[in-house]
Coordinates of C-alpha atoms and ligand atoms in Angstrom, one line a residue:
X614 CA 0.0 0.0 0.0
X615 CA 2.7 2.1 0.7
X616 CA 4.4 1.7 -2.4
X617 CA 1.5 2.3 -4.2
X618 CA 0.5 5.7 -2.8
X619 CA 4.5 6.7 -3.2
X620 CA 4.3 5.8 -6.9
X621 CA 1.3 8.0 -7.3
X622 CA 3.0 11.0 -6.2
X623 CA 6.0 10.1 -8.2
X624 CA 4.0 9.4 -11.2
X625 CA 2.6 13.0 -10.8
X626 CA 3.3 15.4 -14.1
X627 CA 6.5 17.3 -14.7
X628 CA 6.1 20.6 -13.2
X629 CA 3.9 23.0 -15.4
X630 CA 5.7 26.1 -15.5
X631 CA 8.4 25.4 -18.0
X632 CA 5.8 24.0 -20.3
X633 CA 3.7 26.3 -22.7
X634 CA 0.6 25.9 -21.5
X635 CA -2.0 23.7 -23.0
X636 CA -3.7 24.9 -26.1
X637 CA -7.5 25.2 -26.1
X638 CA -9.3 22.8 -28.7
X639 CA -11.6 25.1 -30.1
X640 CA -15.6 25.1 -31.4
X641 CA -16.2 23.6 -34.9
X642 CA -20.0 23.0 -36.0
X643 CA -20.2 19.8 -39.0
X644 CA -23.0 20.3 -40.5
X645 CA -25.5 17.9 -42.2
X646 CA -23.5 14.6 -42.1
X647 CA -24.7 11.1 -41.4
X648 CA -23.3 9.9 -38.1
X649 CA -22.7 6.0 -37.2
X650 CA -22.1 6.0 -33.8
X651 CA -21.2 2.8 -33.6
X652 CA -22.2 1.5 -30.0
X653 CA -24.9 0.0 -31.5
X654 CA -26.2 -0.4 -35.5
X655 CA -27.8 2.9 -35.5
X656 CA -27.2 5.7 -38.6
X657 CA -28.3 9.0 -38.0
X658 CA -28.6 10.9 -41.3
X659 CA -28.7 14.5 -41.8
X660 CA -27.4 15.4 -38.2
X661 CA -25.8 18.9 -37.2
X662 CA -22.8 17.8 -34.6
X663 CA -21.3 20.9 -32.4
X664 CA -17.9 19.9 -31.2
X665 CA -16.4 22.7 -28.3
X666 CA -13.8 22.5 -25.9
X667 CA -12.0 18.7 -27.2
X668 CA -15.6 17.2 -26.7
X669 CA -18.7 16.4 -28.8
X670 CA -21.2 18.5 -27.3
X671 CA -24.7 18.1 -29.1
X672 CA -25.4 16.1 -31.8
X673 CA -28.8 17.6 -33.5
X674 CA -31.4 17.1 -36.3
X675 CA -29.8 19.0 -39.2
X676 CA -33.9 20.6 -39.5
X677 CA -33.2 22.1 -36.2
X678 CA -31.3 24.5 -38.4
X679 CA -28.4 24.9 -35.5
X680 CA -26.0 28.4 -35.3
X681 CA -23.0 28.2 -32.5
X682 CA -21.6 31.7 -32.3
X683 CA -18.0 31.3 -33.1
X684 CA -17.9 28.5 -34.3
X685 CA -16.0 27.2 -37.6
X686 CA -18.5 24.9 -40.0
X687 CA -17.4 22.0 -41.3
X688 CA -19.6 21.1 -44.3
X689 CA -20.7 17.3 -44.0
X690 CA -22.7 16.8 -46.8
X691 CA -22.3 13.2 -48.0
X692 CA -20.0 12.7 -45.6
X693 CA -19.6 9.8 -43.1
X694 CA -18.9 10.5 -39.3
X695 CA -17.1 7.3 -37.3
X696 CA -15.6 7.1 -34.2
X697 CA -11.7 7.8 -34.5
X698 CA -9.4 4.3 -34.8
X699 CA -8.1 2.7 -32.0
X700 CA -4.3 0.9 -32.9
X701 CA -4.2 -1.3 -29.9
X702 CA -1.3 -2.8 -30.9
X703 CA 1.8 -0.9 -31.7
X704 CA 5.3 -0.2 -31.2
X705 CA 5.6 3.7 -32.4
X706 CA 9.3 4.5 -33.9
X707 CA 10.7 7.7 -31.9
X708 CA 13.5 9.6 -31.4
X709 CA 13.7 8.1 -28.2
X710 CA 14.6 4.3 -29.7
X711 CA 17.1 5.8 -32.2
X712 CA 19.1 7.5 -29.3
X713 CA 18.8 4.3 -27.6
X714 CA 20.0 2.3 -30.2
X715 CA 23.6 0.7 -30.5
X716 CA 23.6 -0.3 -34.5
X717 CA 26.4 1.8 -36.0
X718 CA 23.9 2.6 -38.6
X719 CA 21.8 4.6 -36.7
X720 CA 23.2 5.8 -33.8
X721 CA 24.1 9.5 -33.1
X722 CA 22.1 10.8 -36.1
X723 CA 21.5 14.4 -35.9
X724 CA 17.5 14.5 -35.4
X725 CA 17.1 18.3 -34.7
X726 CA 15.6 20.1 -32.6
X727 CA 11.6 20.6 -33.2
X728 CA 10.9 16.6 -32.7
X729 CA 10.7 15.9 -36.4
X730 CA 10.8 12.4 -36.5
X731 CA 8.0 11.8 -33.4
X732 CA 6.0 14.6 -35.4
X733 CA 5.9 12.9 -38.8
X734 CA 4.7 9.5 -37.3
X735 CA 2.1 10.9 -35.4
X736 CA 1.0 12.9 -38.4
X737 CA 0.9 9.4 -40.5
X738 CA -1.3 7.9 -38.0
X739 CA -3.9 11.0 -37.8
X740 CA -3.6 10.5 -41.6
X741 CA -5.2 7.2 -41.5
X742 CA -7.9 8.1 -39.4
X743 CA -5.9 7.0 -36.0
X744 CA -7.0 8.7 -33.3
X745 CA -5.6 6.3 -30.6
X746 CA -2.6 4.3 -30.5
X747 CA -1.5 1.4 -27.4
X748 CA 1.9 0.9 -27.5
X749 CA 3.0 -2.2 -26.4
X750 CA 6.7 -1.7 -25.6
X751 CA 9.6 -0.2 -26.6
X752 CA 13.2 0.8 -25.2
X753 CA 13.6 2.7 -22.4
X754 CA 14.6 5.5 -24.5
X755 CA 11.7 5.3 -26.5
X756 CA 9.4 4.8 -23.4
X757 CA 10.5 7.8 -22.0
X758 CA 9.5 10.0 -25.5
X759 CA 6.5 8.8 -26.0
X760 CA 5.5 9.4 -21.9
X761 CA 6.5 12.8 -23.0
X762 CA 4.8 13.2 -26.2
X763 CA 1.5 11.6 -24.6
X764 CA 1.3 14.9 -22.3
X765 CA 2.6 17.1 -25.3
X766 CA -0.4 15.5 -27.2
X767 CA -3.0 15.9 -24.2
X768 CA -1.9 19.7 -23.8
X769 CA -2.9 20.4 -27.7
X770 CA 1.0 21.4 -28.1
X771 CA 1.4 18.9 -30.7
X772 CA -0.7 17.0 -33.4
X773 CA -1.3 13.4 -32.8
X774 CA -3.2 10.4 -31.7
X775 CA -4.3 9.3 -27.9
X776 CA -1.3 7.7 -26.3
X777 CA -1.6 4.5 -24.0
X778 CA 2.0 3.6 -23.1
X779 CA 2.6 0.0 -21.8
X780 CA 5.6 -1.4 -20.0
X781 CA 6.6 -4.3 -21.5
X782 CA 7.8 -7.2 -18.7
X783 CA 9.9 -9.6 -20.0
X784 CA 12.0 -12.8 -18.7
X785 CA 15.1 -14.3 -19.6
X786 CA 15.1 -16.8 -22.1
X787 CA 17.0 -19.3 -19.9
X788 CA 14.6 -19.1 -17.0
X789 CA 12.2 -20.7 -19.4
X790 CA 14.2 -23.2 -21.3
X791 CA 12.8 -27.1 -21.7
X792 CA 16.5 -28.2 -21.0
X793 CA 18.3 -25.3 -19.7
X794 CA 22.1 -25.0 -21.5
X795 CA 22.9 -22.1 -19.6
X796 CA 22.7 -20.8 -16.3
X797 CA 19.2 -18.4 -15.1
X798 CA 20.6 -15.5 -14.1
X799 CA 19.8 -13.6 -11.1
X800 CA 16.2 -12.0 -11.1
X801 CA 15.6 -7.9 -11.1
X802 CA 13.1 -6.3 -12.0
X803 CA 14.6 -5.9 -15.3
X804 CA 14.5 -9.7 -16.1
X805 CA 11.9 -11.1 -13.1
X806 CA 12.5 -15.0 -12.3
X807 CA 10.4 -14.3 -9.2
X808 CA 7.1 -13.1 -8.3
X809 CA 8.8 -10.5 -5.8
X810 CA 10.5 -9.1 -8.8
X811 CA 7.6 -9.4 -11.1
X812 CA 5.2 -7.4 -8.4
X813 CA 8.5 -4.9 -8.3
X814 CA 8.4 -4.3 -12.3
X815 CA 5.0 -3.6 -11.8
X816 CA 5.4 -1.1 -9.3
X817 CA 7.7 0.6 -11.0
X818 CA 6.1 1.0 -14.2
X819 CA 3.3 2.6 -11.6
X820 CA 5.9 4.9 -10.7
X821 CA 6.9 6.0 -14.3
X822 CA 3.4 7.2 -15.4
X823 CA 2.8 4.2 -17.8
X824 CA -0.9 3.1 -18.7
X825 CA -1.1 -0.6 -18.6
X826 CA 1.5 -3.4 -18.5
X827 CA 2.4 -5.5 -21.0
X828 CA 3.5 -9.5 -20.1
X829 CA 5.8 -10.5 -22.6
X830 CA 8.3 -13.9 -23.3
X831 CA 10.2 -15.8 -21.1
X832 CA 8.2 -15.4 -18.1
X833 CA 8.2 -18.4 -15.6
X834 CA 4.5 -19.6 -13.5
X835 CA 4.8 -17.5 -10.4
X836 CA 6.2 -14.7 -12.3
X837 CA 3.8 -14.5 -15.1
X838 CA 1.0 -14.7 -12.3
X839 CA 2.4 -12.1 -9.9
X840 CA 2.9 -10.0 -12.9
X841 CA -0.9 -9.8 -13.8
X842 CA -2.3 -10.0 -10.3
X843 CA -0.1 -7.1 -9.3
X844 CA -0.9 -5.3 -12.4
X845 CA -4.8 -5.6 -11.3
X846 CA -4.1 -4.5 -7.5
X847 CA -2.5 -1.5 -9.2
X848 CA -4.7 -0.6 -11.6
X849 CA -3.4 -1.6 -14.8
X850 CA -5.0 -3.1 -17.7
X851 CA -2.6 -6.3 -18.9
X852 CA -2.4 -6.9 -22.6
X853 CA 0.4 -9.1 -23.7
X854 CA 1.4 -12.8 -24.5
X855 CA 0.4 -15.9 -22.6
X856 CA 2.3 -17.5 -20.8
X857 CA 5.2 -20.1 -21.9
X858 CA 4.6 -23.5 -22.2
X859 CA 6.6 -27.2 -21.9
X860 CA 9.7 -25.9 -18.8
X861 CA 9.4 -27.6 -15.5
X862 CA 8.5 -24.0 -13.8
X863 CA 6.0 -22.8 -17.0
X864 CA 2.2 -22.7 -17.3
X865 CA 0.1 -25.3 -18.2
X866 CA -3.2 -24.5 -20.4
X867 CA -5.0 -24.5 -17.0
X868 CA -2.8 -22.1 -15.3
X869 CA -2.6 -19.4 -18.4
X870 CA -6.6 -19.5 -18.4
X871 CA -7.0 -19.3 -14.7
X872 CA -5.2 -16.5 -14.2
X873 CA -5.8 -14.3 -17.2
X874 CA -4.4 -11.2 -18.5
X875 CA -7.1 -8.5 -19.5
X876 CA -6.7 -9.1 -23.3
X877 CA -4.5 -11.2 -25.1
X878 CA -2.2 -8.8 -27.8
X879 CA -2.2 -11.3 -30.9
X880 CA -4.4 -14.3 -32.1
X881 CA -1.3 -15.8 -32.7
X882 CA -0.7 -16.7 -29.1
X883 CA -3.8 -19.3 -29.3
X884 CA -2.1 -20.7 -32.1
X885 CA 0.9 -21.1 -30.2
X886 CA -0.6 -23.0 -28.0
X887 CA -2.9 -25.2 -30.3
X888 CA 0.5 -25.6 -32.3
X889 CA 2.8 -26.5 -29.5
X890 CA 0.1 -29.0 -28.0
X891 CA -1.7 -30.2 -30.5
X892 CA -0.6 -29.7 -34.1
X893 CA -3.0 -26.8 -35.0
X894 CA -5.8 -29.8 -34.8
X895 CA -9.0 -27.9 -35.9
X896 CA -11.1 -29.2 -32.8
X897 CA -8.5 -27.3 -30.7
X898 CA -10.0 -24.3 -32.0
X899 CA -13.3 -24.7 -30.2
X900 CA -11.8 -25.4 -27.0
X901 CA -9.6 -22.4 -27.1
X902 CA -12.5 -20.2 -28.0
X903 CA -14.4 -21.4 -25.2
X904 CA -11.6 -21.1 -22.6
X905 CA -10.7 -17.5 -23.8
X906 CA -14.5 -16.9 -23.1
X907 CA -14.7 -18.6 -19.9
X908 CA -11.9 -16.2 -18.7
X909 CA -13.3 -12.8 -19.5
X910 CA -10.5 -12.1 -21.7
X911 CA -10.5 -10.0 -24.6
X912 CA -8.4 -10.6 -27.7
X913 CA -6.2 -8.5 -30.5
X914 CA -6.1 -10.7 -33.1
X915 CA -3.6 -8.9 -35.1
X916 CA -4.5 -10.9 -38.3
X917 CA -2.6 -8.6 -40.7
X918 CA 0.2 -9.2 -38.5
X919 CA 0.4 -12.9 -39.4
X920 CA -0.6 -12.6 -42.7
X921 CA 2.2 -10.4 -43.5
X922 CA 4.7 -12.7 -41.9
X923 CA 3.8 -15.2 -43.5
X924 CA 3.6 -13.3 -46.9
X925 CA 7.6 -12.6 -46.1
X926 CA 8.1 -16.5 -45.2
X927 CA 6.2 -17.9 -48.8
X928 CA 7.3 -14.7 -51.2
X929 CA 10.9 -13.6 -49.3
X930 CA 10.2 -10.4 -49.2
X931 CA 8.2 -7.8 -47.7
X932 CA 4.7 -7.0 -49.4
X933 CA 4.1 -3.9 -50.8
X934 CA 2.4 -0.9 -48.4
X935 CA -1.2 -0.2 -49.9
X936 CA -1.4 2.8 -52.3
X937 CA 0.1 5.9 -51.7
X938 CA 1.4 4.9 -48.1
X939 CA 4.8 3.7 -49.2
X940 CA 6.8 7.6 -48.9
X941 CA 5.0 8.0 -45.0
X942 CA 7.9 5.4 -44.2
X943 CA 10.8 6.6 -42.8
X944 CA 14.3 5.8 -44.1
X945 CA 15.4 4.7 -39.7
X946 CA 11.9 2.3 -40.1
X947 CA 13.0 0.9 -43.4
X948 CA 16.7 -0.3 -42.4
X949 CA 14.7 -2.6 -40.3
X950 CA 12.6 -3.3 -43.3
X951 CA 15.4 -4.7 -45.7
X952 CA 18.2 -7.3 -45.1
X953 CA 19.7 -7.9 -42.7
X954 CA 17.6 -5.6 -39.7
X955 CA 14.3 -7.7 -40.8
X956 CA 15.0 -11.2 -39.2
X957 CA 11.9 -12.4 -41.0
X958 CA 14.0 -12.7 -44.4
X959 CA 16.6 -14.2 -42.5
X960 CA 17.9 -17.8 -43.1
X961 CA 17.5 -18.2 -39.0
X962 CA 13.8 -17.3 -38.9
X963 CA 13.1 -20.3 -41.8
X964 CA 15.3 -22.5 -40.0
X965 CA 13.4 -22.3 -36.8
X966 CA 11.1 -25.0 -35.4
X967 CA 7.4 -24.8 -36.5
X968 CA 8.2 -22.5 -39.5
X969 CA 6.4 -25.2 -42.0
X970 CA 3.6 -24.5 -39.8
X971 CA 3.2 -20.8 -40.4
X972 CA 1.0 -20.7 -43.0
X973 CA -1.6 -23.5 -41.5
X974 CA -1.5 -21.1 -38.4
X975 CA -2.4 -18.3 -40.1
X976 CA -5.2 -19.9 -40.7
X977 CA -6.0 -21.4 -38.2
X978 CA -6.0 -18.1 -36.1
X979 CA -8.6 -16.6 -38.5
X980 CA -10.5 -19.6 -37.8
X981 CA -9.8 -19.0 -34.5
X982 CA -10.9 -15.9 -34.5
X983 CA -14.3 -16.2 -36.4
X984 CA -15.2 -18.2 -33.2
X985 CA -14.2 -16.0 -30.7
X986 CA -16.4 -13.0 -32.3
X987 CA -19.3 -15.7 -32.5
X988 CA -19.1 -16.5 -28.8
X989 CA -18.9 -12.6 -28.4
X990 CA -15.3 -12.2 -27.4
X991 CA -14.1 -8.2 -27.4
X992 CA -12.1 -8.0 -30.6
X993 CA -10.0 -4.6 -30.9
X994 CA -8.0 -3.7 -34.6
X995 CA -4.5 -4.0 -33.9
X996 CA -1.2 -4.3 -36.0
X997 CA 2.2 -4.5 -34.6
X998 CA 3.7 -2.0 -36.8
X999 CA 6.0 -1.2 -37.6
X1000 CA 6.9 -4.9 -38.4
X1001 CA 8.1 -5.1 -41.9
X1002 CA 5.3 -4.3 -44.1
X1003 CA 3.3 -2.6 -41.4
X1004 CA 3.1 1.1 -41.9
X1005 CA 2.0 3.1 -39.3
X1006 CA -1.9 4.2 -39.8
X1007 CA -2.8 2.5 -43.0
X1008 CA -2.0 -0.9 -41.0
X1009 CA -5.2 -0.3 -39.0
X1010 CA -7.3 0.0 -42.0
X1011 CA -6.0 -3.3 -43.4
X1012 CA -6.3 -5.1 -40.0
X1013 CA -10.1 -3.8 -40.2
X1014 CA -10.3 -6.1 -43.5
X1015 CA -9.5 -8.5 -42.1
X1016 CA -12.1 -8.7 -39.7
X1017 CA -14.0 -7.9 -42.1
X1018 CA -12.9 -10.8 -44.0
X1019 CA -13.5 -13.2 -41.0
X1020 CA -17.2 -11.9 -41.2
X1021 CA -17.7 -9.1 -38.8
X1022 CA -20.4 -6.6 -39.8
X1023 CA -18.3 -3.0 -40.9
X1024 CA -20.1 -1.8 -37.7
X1025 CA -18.7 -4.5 -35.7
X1026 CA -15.2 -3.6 -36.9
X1027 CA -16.0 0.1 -36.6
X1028 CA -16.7 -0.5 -32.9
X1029 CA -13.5 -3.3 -32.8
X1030 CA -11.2 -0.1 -33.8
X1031 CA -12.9 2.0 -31.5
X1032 CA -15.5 1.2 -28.6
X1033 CA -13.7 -2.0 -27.6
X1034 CA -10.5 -0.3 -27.7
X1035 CA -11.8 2.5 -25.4
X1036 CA -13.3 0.0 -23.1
X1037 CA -10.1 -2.6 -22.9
X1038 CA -7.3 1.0 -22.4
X1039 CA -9.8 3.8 -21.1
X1040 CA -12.6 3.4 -19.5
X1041 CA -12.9 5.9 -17.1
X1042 CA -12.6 8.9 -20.3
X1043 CA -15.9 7.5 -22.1
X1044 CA -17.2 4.9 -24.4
X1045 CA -15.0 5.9 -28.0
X1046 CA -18.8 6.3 -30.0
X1047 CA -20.2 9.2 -31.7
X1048 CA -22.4 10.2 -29.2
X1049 CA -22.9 14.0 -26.9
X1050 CA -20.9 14.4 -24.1
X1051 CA -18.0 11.8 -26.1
X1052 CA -14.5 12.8 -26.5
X1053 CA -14.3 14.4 -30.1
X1054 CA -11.9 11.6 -31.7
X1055 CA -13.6 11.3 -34.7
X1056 CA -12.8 10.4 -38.5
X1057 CA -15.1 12.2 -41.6
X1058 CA -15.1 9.5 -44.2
X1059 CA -15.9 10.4 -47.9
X1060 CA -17.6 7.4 -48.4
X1061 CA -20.1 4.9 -46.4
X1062 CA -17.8 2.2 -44.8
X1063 CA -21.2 0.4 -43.9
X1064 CA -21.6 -0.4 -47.6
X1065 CA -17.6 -1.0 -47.9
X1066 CA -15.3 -1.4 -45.0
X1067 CA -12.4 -0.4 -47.6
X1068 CA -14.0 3.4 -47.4
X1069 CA -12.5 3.7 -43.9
X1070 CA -9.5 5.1 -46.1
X1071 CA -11.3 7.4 -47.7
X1072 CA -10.5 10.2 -44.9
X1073 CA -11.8 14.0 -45.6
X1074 CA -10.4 14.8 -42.2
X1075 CA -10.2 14.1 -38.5
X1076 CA -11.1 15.6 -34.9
X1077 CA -8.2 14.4 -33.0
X1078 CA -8.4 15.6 -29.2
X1079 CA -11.4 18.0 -30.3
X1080 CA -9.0 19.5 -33.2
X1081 CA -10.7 19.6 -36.7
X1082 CA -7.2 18.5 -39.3
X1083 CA -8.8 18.6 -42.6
X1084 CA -6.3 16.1 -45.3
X1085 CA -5.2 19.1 -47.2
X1086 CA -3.9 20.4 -43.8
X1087 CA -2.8 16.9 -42.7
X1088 CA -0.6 16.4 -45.6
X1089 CA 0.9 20.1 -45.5
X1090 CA 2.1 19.5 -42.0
X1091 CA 3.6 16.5 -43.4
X1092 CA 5.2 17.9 -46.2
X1093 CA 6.7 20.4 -43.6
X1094 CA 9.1 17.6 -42.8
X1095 CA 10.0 16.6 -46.3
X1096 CA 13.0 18.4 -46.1
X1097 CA 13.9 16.6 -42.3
X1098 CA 13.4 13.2 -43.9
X1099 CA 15.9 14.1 -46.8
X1100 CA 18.5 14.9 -44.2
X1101 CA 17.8 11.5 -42.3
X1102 CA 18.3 9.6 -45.9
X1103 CA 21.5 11.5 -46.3
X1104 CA 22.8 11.0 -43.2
X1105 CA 22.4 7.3 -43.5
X1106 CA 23.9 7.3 -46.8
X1107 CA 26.7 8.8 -45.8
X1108 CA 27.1 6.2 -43.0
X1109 CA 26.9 3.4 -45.7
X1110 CA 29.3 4.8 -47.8
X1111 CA 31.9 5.6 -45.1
X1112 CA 31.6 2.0 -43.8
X1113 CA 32.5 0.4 -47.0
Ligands
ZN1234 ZN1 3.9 -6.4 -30.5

């Protein structure tokens, strides 16, 4: 208890009188537009919607022939208002991670002074209609921006999505071997082997200001189960990997569903274990559903994730970014891209055990995950970018096809990349839906994504923290860092050549 009302105090914000202070969102009035709220199947055409002070304040008949003094108008005439997207699985490139970093290639590069690099990525993601992003782990570098740009965000002093920052928890790989070659090291907090060091991580991230916790590899029984049962005294929403299987101190089935994280971060961790125990056997598909639904959790799917993995396994190389979205990634993101940074081209990561199986697991996880929206499992849209392939932003509109795909309604998904997101990261701050007295995260579509889920990337513009960012003035803040982006490219060349 004691540690827990310390690390409130120490989590408190950074004094506020060196910062600017926060910008007010302002009063914008969209007028006639058809709003799909998306908490339930309800479309309200021909609606006035006032939005003042970052919130959505009245939504009204467009009859009722509505004037706000002040206010700027936003014309929404065959236009398409949706709650904002939700990326509830990410790990955000930052300045932060490039300072961290130790690769030759990178390191030291002169990234200025105005935040650039953060800028542009949060930029992209507003671009594609993302309005919140969960970040499931980074460096401690990185960490340590993006704490920082979530309350540069909040304040209105920069342009970007809703930042949940996660800690990510994670074991050594020998305390979880099947027939350990090396010695376990010591636990810390770091690298927990015990639950006293687990419950300590946990604290600590408590400390830091992070919003939920992360339970990643490596993690042994009592460690994996402190992890989450602390997380839960303190708080903290847990979104991560299930625990490891087949070691003398790992989970069994039983254990991982008995003591259950608040959301699982990827499909692919069913298929794990339907793989590891039982050869991806298609009646292992309805057990797992049902013991996924038996333990409250929700699940992350992160289809596009798997299909793009297994895309670079079959083709040996990385698919294509959809239309237009190829320049929004940066030249730092695209080392990691090409040989040898992306391990998934490597000869290693087609070497590995179960790598003939990645295909059928694929599979099997849409399968997998058909069932778990049949028994009424929260799905949210998540992507894991930027793994090779993945750009930031548009990755959230393909992970929304692929539910799609797997035969949610476009409302469903529309309330998977928002309302479940909301509920799973931020409860307390509203439901995510386009509804009065909402935060104004919203997304004007062009199009009808109820008649074709593909028209969530048809974006006129987006309220992001109450903030109306038409495209036009999306892409000229983008292009504003045109010139930053050339510098990083000509840095990095220069690195190649000098170490040839
Ligand atoms: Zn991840």
């Amino acid at each position: 208890m004691i540690a827990y009302l310390l690390g409130l105090a120490l989590g408190a914000t950074p004094a506020a009188s060196t910062a600017p202070p926060a910008q007010p969102a302002g009063t914008w009035v969209v007028e006639d537009v058809t709003v799909i709220p998306a908490d339930t199947d309800e479309v309200l055409a021909h609606r006035t919607v006032v939005i003042r002070d970052g919130k959505i304040e009245r939504i009204l008949p467009q009859a009722s022939k509505t004037k706000v003094k002040g206010a700027a108008v936003v014309d929404g005439r065959g236009k398409y208002l949706v709650p904002g997207f939700v990326d509830a699985h990410v790990h955000l490139s930052t300045e932060g991670a490039i300072r961290d970093s130790k690769d030759a290639a990178i390191s030291g590069l002169d990234l200025g002074q105005e935040h650039r690099y953060d800028r542009q990525i949060m930029l992209n993601l507003l671009k594609a209609g993302v309005t919140g992003v969960a970040n499931l782990g980074g460096s401690a570098g990185s960490d340590e921006d993006l704490l920082r740009l979530r309350g540069e965000i909040d304040a209105g002093r920069m342009d970007g999505p809703k930042l949940y920052v996660g800690k990510r928890i994670n074991g050594p790989r020998a305390a979880v071997a099947v027939s350990p070659t090396q010695p376990v090291p010591a636990s810390k907090p770091e690298s927990p082997t015990t639950a006293a060091d687990g419950i300590l991580a946990v604290q600590r991230a408590r400390e830091r200001g992070y919003d939920f916790i992360k339970p990643y590899q490596f993690l042994n029984r009592e460690t994996y189960r402190a992890i989450v049962e602390e997380s839960a005294r303190q708080g903290f929403i847990t979104t991560g990997h299930l625990p490891e299987l087949g070691c003398a101190s790992c989970a069994d089935r039983a254990f991982a569903f008995g003591h259950p994280m608040t959301n699982i971060a990827h499909s692919e961790e069913l298929a794990r274990f339907a793989r590891i125990e039982h050869d991806l056997s298609p009646k292992d598909i309805e057990a797992l559903a049902q013991a996924v639904s038996a333990s409250g959790m929700s699940v992350t799917p992160t289809l596009v994730t798997l299909r793009t993995i297994v895309d670079m396994y079959v083709h040996r190389q990385v698919p294509a970014v959809p239309g237009g979205w190829d320049a929004s990634v940066d030249a730092v993101t695209r080392l990691d891209w090409a040989p040898p940074g992306n391990r998934y081209l490597s000869q290693a990561f087609r070497d590995q055990e179960g790598a003939d199986a990645f295909s059928a697991g694929y599979d099997f996880a849409r399968v997998l995950t058909r069932e778990l929206w049949k028994r009424k499992v929260p799905l949210t849209v998540g992507t894991d970018a930027a793994l090779p392939g993945l750009a930031f932003g548009v990755s959230v509109q393909q992970e929304m096809v692929e539910l799609r795909e797997i035969g949610l309604k476009p409302v469903e998904v529309l309330r998977a990349a928002s309302i479940n997101a909301h509920r799973l990261f931020d409860p307390k701050a509203g439901s995510g839906a386009v509804r009065a007295g909402e935060r104004a995260n919203l997304v004007l579509l062009d199009a009808d994504p109820l008649a074709d889920i593909q028209n969530v990337g048809k974006i006129a513009g987006v309220f992001a923290q109450g903030r109306w960012l038409p495209m036009a003035e999306i892409e000229r803040k983008l292009a504003e860092g045109e010139g930053f982006e050339r510098g990083l490219q000509q840095q990095l060349r220069e690195r190649k050549q000098a170490a040839h």
